[in-house]
Coordinates of C-alpha atoms (C1' of nucleotides) in Angstrom, one line a residue:
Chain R
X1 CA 44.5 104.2 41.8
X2 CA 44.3 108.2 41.6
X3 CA 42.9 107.9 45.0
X4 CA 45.7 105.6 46.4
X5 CA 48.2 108.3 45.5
X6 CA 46.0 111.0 46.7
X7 CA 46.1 109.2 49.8
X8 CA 49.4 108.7 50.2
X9 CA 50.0 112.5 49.8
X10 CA 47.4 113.4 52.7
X11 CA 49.2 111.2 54.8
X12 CA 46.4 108.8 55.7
X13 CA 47.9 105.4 54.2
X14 CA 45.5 102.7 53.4
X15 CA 47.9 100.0 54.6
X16 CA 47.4 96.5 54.9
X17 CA 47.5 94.4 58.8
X18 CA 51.0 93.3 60.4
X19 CA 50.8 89.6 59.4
X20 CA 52.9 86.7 60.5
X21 CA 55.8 86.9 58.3
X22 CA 56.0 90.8 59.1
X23 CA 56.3 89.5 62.7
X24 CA 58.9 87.6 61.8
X25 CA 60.7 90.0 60.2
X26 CA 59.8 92.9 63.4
X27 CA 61.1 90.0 65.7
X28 CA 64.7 89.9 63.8
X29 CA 65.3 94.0 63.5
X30 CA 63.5 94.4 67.0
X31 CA 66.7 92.1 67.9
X32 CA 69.6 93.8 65.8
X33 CA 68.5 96.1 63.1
X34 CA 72.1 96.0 61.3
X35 CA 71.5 92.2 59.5
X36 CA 71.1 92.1 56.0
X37 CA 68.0 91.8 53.8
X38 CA 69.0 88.3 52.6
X39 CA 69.6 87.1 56.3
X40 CA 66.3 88.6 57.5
X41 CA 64.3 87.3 54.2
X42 CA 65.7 84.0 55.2
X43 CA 65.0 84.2 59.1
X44 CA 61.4 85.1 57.8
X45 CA 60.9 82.3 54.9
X46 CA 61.5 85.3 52.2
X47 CA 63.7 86.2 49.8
X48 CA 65.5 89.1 49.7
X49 CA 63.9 91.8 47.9
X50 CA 60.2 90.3 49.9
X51 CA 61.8 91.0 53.0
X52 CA 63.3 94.3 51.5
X53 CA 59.4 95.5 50.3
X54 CA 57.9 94.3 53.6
X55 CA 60.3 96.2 55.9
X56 CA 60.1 99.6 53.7
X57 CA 55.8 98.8 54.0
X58 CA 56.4 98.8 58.0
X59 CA 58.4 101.6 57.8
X60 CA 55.6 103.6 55.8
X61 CA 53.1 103.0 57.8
X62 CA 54.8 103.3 60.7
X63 CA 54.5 99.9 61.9
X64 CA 58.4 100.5 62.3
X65 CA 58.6 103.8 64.0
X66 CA 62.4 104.3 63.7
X67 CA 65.3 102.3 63.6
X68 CA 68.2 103.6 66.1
X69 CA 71.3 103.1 68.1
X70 CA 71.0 102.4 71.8
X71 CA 73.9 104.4 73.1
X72 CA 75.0 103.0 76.8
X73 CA 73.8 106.2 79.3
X74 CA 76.9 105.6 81.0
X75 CA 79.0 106.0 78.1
X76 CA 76.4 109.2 77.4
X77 CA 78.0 110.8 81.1
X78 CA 74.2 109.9 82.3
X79 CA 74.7 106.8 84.5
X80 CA 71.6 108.0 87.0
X81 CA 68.1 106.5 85.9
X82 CA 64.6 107.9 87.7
X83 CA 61.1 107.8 87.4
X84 CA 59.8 111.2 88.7
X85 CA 55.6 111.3 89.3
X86 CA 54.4 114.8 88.7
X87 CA 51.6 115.9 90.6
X88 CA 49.7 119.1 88.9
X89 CA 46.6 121.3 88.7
X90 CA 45.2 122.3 85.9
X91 CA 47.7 120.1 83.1
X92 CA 46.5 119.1 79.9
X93 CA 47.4 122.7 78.0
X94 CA 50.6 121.6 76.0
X95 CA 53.1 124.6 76.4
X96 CA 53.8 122.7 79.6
X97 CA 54.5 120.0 78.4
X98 CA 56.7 121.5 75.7
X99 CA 58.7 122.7 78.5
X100 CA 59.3 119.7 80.5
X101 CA 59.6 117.8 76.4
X102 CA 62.6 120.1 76.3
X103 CA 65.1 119.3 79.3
X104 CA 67.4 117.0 77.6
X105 CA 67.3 114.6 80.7
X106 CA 63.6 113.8 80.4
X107 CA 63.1 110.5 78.3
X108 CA 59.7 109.9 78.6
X109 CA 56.3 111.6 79.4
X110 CA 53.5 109.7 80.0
X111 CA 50.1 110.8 81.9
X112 CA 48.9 107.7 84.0
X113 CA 45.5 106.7 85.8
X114 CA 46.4 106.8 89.4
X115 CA 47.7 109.2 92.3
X116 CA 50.4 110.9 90.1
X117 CA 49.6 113.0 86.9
X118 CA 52.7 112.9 84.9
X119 CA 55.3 110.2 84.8
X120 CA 58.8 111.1 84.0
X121 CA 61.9 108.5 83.1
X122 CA 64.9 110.7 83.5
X123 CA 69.2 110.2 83.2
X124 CA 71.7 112.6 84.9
X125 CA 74.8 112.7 85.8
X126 CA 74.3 112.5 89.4
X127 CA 71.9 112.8 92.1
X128 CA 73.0 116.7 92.4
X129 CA 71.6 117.4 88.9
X130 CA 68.5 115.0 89.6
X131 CA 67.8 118.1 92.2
X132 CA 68.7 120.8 89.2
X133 CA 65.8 119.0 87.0
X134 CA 63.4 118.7 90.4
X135 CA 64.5 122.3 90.4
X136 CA 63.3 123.5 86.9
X137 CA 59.7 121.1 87.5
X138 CA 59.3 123.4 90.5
X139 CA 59.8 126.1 88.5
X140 CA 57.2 125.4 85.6
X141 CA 53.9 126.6 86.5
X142 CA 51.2 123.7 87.5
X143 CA 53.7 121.5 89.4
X144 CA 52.3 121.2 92.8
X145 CA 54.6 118.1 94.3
X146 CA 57.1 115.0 92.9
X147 CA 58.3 111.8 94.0
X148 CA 61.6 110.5 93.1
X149 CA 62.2 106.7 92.6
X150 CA 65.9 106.6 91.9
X151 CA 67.0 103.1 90.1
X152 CA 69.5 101.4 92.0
X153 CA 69.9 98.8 89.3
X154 CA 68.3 97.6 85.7
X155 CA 67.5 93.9 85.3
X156 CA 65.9 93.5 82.0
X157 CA 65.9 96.5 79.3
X158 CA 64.2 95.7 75.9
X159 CA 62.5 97.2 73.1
X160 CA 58.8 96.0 72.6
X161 CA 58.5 92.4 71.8
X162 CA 56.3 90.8 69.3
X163 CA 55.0 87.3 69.9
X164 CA 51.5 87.5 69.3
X165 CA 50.1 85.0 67.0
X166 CA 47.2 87.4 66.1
X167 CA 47.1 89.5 63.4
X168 CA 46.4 93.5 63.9
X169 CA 46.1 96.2 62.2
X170 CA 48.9 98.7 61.4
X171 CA 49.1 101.9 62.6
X172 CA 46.2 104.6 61.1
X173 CA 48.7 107.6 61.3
X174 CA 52.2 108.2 60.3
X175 CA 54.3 108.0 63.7
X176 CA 55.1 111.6 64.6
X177 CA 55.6 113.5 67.7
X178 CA 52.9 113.8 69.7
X179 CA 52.6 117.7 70.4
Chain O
X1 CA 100.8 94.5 71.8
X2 CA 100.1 91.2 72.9
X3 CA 98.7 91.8 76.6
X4 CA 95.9 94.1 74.3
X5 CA 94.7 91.1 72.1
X6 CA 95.1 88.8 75.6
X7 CA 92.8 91.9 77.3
X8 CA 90.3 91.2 74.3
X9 CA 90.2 87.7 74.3
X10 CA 89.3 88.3 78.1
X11 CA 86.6 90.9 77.3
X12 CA 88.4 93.4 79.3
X13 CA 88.6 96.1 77.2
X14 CA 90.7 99.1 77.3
X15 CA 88.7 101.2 75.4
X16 CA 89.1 105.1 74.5
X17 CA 87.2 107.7 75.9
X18 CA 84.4 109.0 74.1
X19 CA 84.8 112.2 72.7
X20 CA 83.0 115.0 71.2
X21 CA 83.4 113.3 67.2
X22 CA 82.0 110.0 68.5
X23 CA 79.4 112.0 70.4
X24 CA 78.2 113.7 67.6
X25 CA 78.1 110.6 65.7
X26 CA 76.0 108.6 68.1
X27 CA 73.5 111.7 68.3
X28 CA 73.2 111.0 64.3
X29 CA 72.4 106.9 65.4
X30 CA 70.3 107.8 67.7
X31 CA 68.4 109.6 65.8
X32 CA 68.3 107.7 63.1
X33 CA 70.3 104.5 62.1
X34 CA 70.0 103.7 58.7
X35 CA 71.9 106.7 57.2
X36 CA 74.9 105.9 55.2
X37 CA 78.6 106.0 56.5
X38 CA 79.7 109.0 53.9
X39 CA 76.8 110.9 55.7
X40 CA 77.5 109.9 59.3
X41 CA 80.7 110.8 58.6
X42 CA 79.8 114.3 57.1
X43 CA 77.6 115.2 59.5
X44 CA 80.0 114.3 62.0
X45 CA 82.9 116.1 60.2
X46 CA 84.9 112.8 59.4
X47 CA 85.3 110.4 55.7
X48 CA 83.6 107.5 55.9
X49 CA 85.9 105.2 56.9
X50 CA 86.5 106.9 60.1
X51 CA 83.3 107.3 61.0
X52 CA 82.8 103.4 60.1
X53 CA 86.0 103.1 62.7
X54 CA 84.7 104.7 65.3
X55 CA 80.9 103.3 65.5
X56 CA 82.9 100.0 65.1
X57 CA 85.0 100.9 68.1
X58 CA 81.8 101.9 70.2
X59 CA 79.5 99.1 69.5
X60 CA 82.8 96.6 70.4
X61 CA 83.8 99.2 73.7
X62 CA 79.8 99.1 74.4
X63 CA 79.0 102.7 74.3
X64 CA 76.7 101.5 71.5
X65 CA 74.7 98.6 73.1
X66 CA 73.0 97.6 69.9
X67 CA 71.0 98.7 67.4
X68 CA 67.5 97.8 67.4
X69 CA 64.3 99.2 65.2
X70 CA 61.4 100.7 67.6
X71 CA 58.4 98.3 66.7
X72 CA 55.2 100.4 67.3
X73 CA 53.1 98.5 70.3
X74 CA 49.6 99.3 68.4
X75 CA 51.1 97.4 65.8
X76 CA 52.2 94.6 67.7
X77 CA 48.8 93.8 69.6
X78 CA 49.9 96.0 72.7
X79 CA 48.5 99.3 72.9
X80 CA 48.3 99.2 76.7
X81 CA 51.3 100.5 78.6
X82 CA 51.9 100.7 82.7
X83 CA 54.0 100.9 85.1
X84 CA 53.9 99.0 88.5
X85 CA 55.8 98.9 91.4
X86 CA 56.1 96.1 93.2
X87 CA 56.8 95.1 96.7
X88 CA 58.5 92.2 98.0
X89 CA 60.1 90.7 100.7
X90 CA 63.5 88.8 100.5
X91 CA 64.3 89.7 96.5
X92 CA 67.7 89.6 95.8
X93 CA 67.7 86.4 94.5
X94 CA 67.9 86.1 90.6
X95 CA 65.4 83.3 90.1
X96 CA 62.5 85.3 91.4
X97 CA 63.9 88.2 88.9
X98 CA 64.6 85.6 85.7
X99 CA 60.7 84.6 86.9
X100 CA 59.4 87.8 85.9
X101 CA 61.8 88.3 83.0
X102 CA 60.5 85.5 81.5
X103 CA 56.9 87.4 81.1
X104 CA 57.0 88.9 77.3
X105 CA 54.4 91.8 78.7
X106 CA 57.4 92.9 80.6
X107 CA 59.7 95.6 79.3
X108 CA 61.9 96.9 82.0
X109 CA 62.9 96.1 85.3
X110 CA 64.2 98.2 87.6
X111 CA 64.8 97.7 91.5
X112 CA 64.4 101.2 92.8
X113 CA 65.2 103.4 96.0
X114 CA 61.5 104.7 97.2
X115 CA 58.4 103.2 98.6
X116 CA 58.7 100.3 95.8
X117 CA 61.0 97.7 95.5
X118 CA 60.7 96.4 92.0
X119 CA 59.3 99.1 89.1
X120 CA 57.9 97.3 85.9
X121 CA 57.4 98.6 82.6
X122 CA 55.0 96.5 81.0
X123 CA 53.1 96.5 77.4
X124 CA 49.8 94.4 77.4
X125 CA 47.0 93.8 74.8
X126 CA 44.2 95.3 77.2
X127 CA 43.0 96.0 80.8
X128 CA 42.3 92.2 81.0
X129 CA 45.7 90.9 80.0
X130 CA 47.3 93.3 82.7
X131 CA 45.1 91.8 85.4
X132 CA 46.5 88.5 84.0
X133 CA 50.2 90.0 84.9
X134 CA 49.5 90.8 87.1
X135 CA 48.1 87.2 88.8
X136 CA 51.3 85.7 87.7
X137 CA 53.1 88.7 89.8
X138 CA 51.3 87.4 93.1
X139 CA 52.3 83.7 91.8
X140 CA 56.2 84.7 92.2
X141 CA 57.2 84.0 95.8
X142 CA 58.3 87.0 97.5
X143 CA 55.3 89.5 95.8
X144 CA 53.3 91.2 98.8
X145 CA 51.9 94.3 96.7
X146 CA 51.8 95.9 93.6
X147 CA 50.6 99.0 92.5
X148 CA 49.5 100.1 89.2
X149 CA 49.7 103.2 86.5
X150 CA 48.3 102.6 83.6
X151 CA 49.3 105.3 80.7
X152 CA 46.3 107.4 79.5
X153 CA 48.8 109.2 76.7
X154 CA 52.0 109.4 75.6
X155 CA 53.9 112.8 75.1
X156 CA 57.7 111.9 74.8
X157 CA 59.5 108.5 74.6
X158 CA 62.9 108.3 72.9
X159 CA 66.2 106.7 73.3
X160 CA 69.0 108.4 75.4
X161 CA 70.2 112.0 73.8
X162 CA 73.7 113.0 74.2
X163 CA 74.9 116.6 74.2
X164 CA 76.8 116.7 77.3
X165 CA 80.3 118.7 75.8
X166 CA 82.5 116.3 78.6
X167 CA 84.4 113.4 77.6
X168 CA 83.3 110.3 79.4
X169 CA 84.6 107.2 79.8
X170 CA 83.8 104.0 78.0
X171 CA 82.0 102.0 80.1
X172 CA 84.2 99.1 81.2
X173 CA 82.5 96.1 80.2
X174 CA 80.9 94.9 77.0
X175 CA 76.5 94.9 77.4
X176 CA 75.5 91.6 78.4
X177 CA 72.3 90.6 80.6
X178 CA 72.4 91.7 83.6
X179 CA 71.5 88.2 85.5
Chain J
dA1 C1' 115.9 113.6 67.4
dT2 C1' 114.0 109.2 66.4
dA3 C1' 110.8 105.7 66.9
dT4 C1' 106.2 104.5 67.9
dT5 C1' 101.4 104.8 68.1
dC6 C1' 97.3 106.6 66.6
dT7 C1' 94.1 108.5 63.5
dC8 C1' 92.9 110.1 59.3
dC9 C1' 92.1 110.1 54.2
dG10 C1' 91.6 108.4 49.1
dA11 C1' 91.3 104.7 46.2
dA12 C1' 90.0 99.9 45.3
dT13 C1' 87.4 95.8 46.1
dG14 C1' 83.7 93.2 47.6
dA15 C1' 79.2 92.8 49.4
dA16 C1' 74.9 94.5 50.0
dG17 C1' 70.8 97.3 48.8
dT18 C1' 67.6 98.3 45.1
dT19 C1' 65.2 98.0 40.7
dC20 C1' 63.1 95.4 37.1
dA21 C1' 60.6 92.0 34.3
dG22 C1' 58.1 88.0 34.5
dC23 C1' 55.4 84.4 37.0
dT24 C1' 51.7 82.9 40.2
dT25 C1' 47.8 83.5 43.1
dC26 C1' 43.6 85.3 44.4
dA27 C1' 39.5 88.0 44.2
dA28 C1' 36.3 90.8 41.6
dC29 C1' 33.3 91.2 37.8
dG30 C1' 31.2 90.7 33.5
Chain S
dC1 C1' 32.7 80.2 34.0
dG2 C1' 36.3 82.8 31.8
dT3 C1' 38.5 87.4 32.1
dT4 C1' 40.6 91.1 34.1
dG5 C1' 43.2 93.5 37.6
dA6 C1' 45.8 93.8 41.7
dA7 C1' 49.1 92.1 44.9
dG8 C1' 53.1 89.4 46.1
dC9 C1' 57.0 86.7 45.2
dT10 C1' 61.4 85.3 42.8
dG11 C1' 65.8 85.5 40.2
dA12 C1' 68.8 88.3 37.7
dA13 C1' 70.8 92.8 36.7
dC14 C1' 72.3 97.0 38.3
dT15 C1' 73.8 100.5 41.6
dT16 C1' 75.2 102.0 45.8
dC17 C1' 77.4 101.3 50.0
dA18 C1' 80.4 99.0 53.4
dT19 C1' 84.9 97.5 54.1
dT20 C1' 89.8 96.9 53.4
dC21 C1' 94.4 98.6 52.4
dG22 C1' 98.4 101.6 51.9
dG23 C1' 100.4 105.8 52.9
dA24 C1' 100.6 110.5 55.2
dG25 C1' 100.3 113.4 59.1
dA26 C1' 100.2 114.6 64.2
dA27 C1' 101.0 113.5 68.8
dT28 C1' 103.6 111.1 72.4
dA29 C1' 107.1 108.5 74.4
dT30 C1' 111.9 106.9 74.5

DNA sequence: ATATTCTCCGAATGAAGTTCAGCTTCAACG
DNA sequence: CGTTGAAGCTGAACTTCATTCGGAGAATAT
């Protein structure tokens, strides 16, 4: 028990694996996170204060990272989506990423396996502030060359889907950012 | 009066702008969902009825597509996470596009001005599962290439961030699916 | 200047989130 | 094999929040 507690205060959470019914319930607030505990206990064969326990579980161990509006990019004066592949010498240090972290167009960073280094998922206004971001990459030390792939249009836009009929283990850390 | 509750009933909606109050309180959603109204609205320097007004107004107007929680993919069975662009010939047509909508892997789907035509975002249990996608890809008819980036590490992934000090327009019709 | 529209606030109501005590199940252990 | 402890669920009680309503103020149009 005192060790439990300890636990929890060091941040390293001995919780338990994502079973079905917490599936169920992800599957429902992955969908619309604004229902109520009695309609998601019931959507998930639970009652209320079940679904209620579960939910604040997921959120603890970060099973459920964050629950957020989607605001419409267009409504946001952003209506231009782009992925942007980085390529760079001598990366992995993180002030540079902390720079490129902190333009408020850039979305996502990710660092792939194949002929880019860095892959960016930006929104601007328009294709002449596209260039002003291209701009500042240039400008950050590393950045050797990009390639633009400007979205004409979206198709399908979704937040991770559950489905799996396995059960896994949560999470071992608390989510966080990553730098 | 009446042509405004015909222009609902007809989904035509003729919405406000957005302005710098609702701004500031979808940068509070998007950051976080679950706070109260008396504190959206304080942070956002309204009661809390107006603030409950206003989100109303944007989730019905669409400059608040939905809200959703952010399911961690580790926790989900999905730890693996790549893009791939895909080339085709004669796309255009939504079946192909409902084909490969249909595949729960796939997260995003973007058609895309570059040397791609189609850009996936796509969430698989392991290397193998991908390569499984991947088969079903060059089962779609129309699918000549694909190329794949698979993530090695996150550094940044979170929903759209406003702070733009413009008023934009509400986007003019309600979020549907695209297809 | 008057009417109209729009938005806001404060109070009241209703519905939801949250806590609690007690019951059941299951596994560990003497 | 019985006992103990932990974990999970339920229904009821409690508390907080969402939601509605009436009225006041500002801005705009007539």
């Amino acid at each position: 028990m005192d060790e439990e507690t300890d636990a929890i205060r060091q941040n390293r959470l001995p919780e338990r694996m994502v079973d079905a019914a917490d599936r169920r319930l992800l599957g429902a607030l992955v969908e619309d996170a604004t229902v109520s505990y009695a309609e998601l206990g019931e959507k998930a064969g639970l009652s209320a204060p079940a679904a209620h326990e579960r939910v604040k579980r997921m959120r603890r161990s970060g099973a459920i990272r964050q629950t957020v509006a989607m605001a419409d990019p267009k409504a946001l004066g952003k209506p231009l989506l782009a992925f942007v592949h980085v390529d760079t010498r001598g990366w992995g240090k993180t002030p540079e990423l902390m720079a490129v972290s902190s333009f408020p167009e850039v979305e996502e960073i990710h660092t792939v396996a194949g002929d880019a280094c860095l892959l960016l998922k930006v929104r601007t206004e328009d294709t002449r502030a596209l260039e002003g971001l291209l701009a500042r990459l240039y400008d950050t030390p590393g950045v050797t060359s990009t390639r633009s792939y400007v979205v004409l249009s979206t198709y399908l836009e979704r937040p991770v889907q559950p489905g799996i009929t396995q059960d896994w283990p949560a999470p071992k850390h608390m989510a966080r950012p990553l730098y």
